[in-house]
Coordinates of C-alpha atoms in Angstrom, one line a residue:
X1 CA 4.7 14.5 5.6
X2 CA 5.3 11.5 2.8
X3 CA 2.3 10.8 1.0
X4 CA 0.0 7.9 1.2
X5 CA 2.8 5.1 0.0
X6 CA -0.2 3.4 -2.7
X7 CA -1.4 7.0 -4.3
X8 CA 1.2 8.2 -5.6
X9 CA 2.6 4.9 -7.2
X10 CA 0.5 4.3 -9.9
X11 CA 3.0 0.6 -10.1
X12 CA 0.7 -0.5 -7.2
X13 CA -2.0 0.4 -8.8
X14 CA -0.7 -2.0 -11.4
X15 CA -0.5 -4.9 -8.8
X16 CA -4.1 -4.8 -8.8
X17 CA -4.0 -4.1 -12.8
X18 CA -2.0 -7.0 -13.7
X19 CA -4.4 -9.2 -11.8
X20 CA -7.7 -9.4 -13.4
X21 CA -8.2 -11.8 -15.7
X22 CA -11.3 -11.9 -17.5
X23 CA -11.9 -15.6 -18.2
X24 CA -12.3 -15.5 -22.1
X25 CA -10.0 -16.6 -24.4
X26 CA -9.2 -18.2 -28.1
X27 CA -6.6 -17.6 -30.7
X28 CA -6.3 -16.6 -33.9
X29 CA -4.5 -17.8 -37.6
X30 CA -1.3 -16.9 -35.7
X31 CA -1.6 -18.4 -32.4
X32 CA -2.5 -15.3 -30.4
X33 CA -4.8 -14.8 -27.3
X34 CA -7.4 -12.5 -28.4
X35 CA -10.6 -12.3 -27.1
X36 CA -13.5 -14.6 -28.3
X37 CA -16.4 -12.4 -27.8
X38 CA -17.8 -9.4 -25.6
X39 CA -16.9 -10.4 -22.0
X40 CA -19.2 -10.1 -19.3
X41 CA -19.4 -6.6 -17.0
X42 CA -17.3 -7.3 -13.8
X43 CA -16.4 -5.3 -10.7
X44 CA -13.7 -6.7 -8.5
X45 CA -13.4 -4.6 -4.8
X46 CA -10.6 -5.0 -2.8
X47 CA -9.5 -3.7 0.9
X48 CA -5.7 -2.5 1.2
X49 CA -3.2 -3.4 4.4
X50 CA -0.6 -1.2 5.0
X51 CA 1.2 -1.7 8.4
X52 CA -1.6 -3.5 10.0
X53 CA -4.0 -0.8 9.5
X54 CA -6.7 -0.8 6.6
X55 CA -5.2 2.2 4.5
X56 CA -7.6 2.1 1.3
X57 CA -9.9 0.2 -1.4
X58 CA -10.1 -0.7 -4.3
X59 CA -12.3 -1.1 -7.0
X60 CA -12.1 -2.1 -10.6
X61 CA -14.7 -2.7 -13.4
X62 CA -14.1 -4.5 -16.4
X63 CA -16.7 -3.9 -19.1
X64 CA -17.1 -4.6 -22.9
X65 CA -17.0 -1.8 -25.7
X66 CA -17.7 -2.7 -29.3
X67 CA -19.4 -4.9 -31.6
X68 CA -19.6 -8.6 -31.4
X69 CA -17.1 -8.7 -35.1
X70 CA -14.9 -5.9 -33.4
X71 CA -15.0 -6.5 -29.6
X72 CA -13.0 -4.0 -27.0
X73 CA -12.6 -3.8 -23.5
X74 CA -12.9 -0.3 -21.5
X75 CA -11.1 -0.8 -17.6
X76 CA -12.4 1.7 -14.5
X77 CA -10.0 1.4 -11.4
X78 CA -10.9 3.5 -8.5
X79 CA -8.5 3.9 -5.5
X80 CA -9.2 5.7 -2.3
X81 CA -7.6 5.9 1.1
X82 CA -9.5 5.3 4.5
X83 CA -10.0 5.9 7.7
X84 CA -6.8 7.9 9.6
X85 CA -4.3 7.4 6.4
X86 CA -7.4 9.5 4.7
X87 CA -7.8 12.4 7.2
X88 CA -3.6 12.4 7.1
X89 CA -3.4 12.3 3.3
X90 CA -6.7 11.7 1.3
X91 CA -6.3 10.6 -2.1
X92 CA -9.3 9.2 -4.8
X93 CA -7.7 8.2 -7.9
X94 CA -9.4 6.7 -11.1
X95 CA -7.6 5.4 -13.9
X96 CA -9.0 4.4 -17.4
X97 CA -7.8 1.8 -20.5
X98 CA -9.2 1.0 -23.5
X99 CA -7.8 -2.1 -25.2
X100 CA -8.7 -4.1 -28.5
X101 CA -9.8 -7.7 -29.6
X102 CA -6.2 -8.8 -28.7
X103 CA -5.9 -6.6 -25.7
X104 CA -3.2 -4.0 -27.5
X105 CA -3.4 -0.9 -25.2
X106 CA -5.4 1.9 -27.7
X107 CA -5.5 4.5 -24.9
X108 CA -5.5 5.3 -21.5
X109 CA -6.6 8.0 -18.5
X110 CA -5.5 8.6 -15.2
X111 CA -7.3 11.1 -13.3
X112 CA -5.0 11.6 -9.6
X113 CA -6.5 13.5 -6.9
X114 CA -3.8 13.0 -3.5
X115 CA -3.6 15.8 -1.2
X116 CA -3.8 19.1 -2.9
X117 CA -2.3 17.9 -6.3
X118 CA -4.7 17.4 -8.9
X119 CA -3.0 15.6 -12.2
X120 CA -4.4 14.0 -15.2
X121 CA -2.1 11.6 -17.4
X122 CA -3.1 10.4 -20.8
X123 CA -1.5 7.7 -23.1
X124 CA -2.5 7.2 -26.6
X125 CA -0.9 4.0 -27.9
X126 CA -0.7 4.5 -31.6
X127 CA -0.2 1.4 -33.4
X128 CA -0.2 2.9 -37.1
X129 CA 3.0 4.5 -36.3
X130 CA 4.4 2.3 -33.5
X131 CA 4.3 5.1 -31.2
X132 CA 2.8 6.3 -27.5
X133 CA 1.9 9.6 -27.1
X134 CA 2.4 10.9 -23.2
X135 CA 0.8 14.1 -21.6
X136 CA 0.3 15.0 -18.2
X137 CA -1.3 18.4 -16.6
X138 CA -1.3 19.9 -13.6
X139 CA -4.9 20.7 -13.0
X140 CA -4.7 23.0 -10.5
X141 CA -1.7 25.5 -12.6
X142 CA -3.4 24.9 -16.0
X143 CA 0.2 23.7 -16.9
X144 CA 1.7 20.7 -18.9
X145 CA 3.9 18.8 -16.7
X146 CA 5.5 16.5 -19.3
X147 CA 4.9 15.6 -22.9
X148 CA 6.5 12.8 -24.8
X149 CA 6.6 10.2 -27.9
X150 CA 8.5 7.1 -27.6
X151 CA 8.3 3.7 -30.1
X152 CA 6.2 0.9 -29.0
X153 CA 5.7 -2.5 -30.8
X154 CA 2.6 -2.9 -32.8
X155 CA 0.9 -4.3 -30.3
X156 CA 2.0 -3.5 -26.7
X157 CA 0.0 -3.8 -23.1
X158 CA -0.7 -1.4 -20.4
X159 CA -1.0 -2.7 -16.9
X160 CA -4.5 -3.9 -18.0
X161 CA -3.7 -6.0 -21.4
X162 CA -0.2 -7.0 -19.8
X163 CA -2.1 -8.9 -17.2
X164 CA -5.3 -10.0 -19.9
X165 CA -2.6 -11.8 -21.9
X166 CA -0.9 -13.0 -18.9
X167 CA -4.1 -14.7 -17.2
X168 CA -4.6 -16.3 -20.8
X169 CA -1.4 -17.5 -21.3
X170 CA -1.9 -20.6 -18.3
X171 CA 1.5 -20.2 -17.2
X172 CA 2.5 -23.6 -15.9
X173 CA 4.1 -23.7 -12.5
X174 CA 7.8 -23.6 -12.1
X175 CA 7.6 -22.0 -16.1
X176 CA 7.7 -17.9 -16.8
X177 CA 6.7 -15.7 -19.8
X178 CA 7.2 -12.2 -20.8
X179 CA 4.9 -9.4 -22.2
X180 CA 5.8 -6.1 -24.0
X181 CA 4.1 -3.4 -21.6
X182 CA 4.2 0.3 -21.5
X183 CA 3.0 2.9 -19.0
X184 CA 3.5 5.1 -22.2
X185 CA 7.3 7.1 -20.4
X186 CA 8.5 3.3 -21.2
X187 CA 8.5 0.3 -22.8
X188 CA 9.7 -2.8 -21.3
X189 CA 9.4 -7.0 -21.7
X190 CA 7.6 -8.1 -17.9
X191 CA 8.3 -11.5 -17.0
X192 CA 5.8 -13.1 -15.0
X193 CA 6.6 -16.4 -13.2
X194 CA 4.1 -18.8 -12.1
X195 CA 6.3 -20.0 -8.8
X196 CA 4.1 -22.2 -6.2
X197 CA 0.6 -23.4 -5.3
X198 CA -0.7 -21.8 -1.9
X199 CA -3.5 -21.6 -0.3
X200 CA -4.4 -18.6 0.9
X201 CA -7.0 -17.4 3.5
X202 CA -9.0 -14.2 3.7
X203 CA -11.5 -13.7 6.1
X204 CA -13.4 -17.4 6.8
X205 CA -12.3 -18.3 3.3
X206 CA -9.4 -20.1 1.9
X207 CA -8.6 -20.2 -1.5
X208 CA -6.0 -22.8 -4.0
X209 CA -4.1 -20.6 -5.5
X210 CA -1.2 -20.0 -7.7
X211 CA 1.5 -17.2 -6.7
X212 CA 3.0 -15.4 -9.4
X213 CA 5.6 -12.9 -9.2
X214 CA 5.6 -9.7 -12.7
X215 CA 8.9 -8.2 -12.2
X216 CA 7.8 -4.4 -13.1
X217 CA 10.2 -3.1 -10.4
X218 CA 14.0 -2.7 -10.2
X219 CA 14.6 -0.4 -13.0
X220 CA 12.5 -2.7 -15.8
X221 CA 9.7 -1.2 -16.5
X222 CA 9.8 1.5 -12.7
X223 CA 12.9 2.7 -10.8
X224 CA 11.2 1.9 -7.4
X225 CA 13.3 -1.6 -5.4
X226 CA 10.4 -3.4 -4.9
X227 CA 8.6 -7.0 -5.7
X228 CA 5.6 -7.4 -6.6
X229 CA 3.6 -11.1 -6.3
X230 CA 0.0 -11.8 -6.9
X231 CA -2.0 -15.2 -6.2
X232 CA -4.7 -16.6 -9.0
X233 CA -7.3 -18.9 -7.9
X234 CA -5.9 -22.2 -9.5
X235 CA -8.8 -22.8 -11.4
X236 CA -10.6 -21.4 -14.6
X237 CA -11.8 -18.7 -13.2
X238 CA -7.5 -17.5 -12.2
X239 CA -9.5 -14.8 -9.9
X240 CA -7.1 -12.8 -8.0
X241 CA -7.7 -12.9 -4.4
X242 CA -4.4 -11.4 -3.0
X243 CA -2.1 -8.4 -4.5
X244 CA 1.3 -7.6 -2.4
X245 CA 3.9 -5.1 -3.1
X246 CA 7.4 -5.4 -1.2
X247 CA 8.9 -1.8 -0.9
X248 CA 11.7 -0.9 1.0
X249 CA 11.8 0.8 4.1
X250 CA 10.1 3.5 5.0
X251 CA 6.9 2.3 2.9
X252 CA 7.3 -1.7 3.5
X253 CA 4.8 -4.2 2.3
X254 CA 1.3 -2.8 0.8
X255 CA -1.5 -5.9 0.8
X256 CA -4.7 -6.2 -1.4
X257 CA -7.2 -8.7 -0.5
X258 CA -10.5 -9.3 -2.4
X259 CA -13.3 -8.4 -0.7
X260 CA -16.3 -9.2 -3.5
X261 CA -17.4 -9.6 -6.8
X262 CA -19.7 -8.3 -8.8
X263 CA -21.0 -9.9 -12.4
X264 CA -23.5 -8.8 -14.9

């Protein structure tokens, strides 16, 4: 049978990725976003749609690493399936990223567990030598499944940092920008565009929003025909209470709706 259409895409994993701002922001001699100081511990959990049935969570944490002079940010994304898509085909993913002060990419982790294939995947992003570093094992055969190098710029985004410098950015509506992001097999310029004001409701509540669409799909920075569109609360806080992917048929539309948040 096909697996779980949101496990073994790791690009939906980036919808959520590319949608969690953090709410710091300042610049420096050069104009660019970087972050200001340590940010505060948050956990963002999410419920996922997938043909009118709830198919999986999700939950990220955002957390500082560092030193107040030298500040980082370390990401924690769980994904797991639910209910009948979980007895069908259960899958409990985590994924990892480690970014600087400017939210460059230094390395990240992906730990996939769908079905009865285990795999880890790491990135290191090497800015010394303008290089990422890809390996990923099979867990189960002891066996590298792929190893590669390929040139980055000096400073390039995963998912994470992408969506960091994109929430900092304040996009104006009807304007786009783009960001140099990497999932480490390729390196690609994502243009985001900040294309309406909606409100959208969840549950009881209905939020203002702003939808965006990060063109990641179509052979820029994944193969996979698909659009992607995520709505920001329109306000400081840019919270993202909405995630959808639009595949083709047979996997079709894949939903993400905040559930909670969590600060420290």
């Amino acid at each position: 049978m096909p697996g779980f259409p949101f496990a073994r895409q790791l690009p939906v994993a980036s919808a959520l990725l590319l949608a969690f701002p953090l709410g710091i922001q300042s610049q420096d001699g050069n104009g660019h976003v970087t972050a200001a100081s340590l940010p505060v511990s948050k956990t963002l959990y999410y419920t996922v749609e997938w043909r009118l049935i709830t198919a999986g969570s999700v939950k990220l944490r955002v957390t500082p690493m560092g030193s107040a002079e030298s500040p980082g940010i370390h990401s924690e994304l769980q994904i797991a399936s639910v209910g009948l898509v979980s007895k069908l085909y259960k899958v409990e993913d985590k994924y990892f990223g480690n970014y600087d002060r400017g939210f460059c990419a230094i390395s990240s982790q992906m730990l996939a567990s769908e079905g009865r294939r285990r795999r880890e995947t790491k990135v290191t992003y090497d800015a010394a030598r303008n290089k990422a570093v890809y390996l990923e094992r099979d867990l189960i055969k002891n066996t590298t499944v792929r190893s590669s190098e390929i040139d980055i710029p000096h400073c390039v985004q995963d998912l994470v940092g992408g969506l960091l410098a994109m929430s900092l950015s304040h996009i104006e509506v009807g304007k786009s920008a783009d960001f140099p992001v990497s999932d480490g097999k390729k390196t690609a310029m994502v243009r985001v565009e900040a294309q309406e004001r909606e409100d959208v409701k969840i549950n009881t509540t209905t939020h203002k929003t702003v939808r965006y669409e990060a063109f990641l799909f179509n052979n820029v920075l994944f193969a996979r025909k698909a659009r992607l569109f995520i709505w920001l609360t329109d306000d400081a806080e840019k919270t993202p209470v909405q995630i959808r992917v639009r595949m083709n048929f047979p996997v079709g539309t894949i939903t993400l709706s905040l559930d909670k948040i969590e600060q420290i």
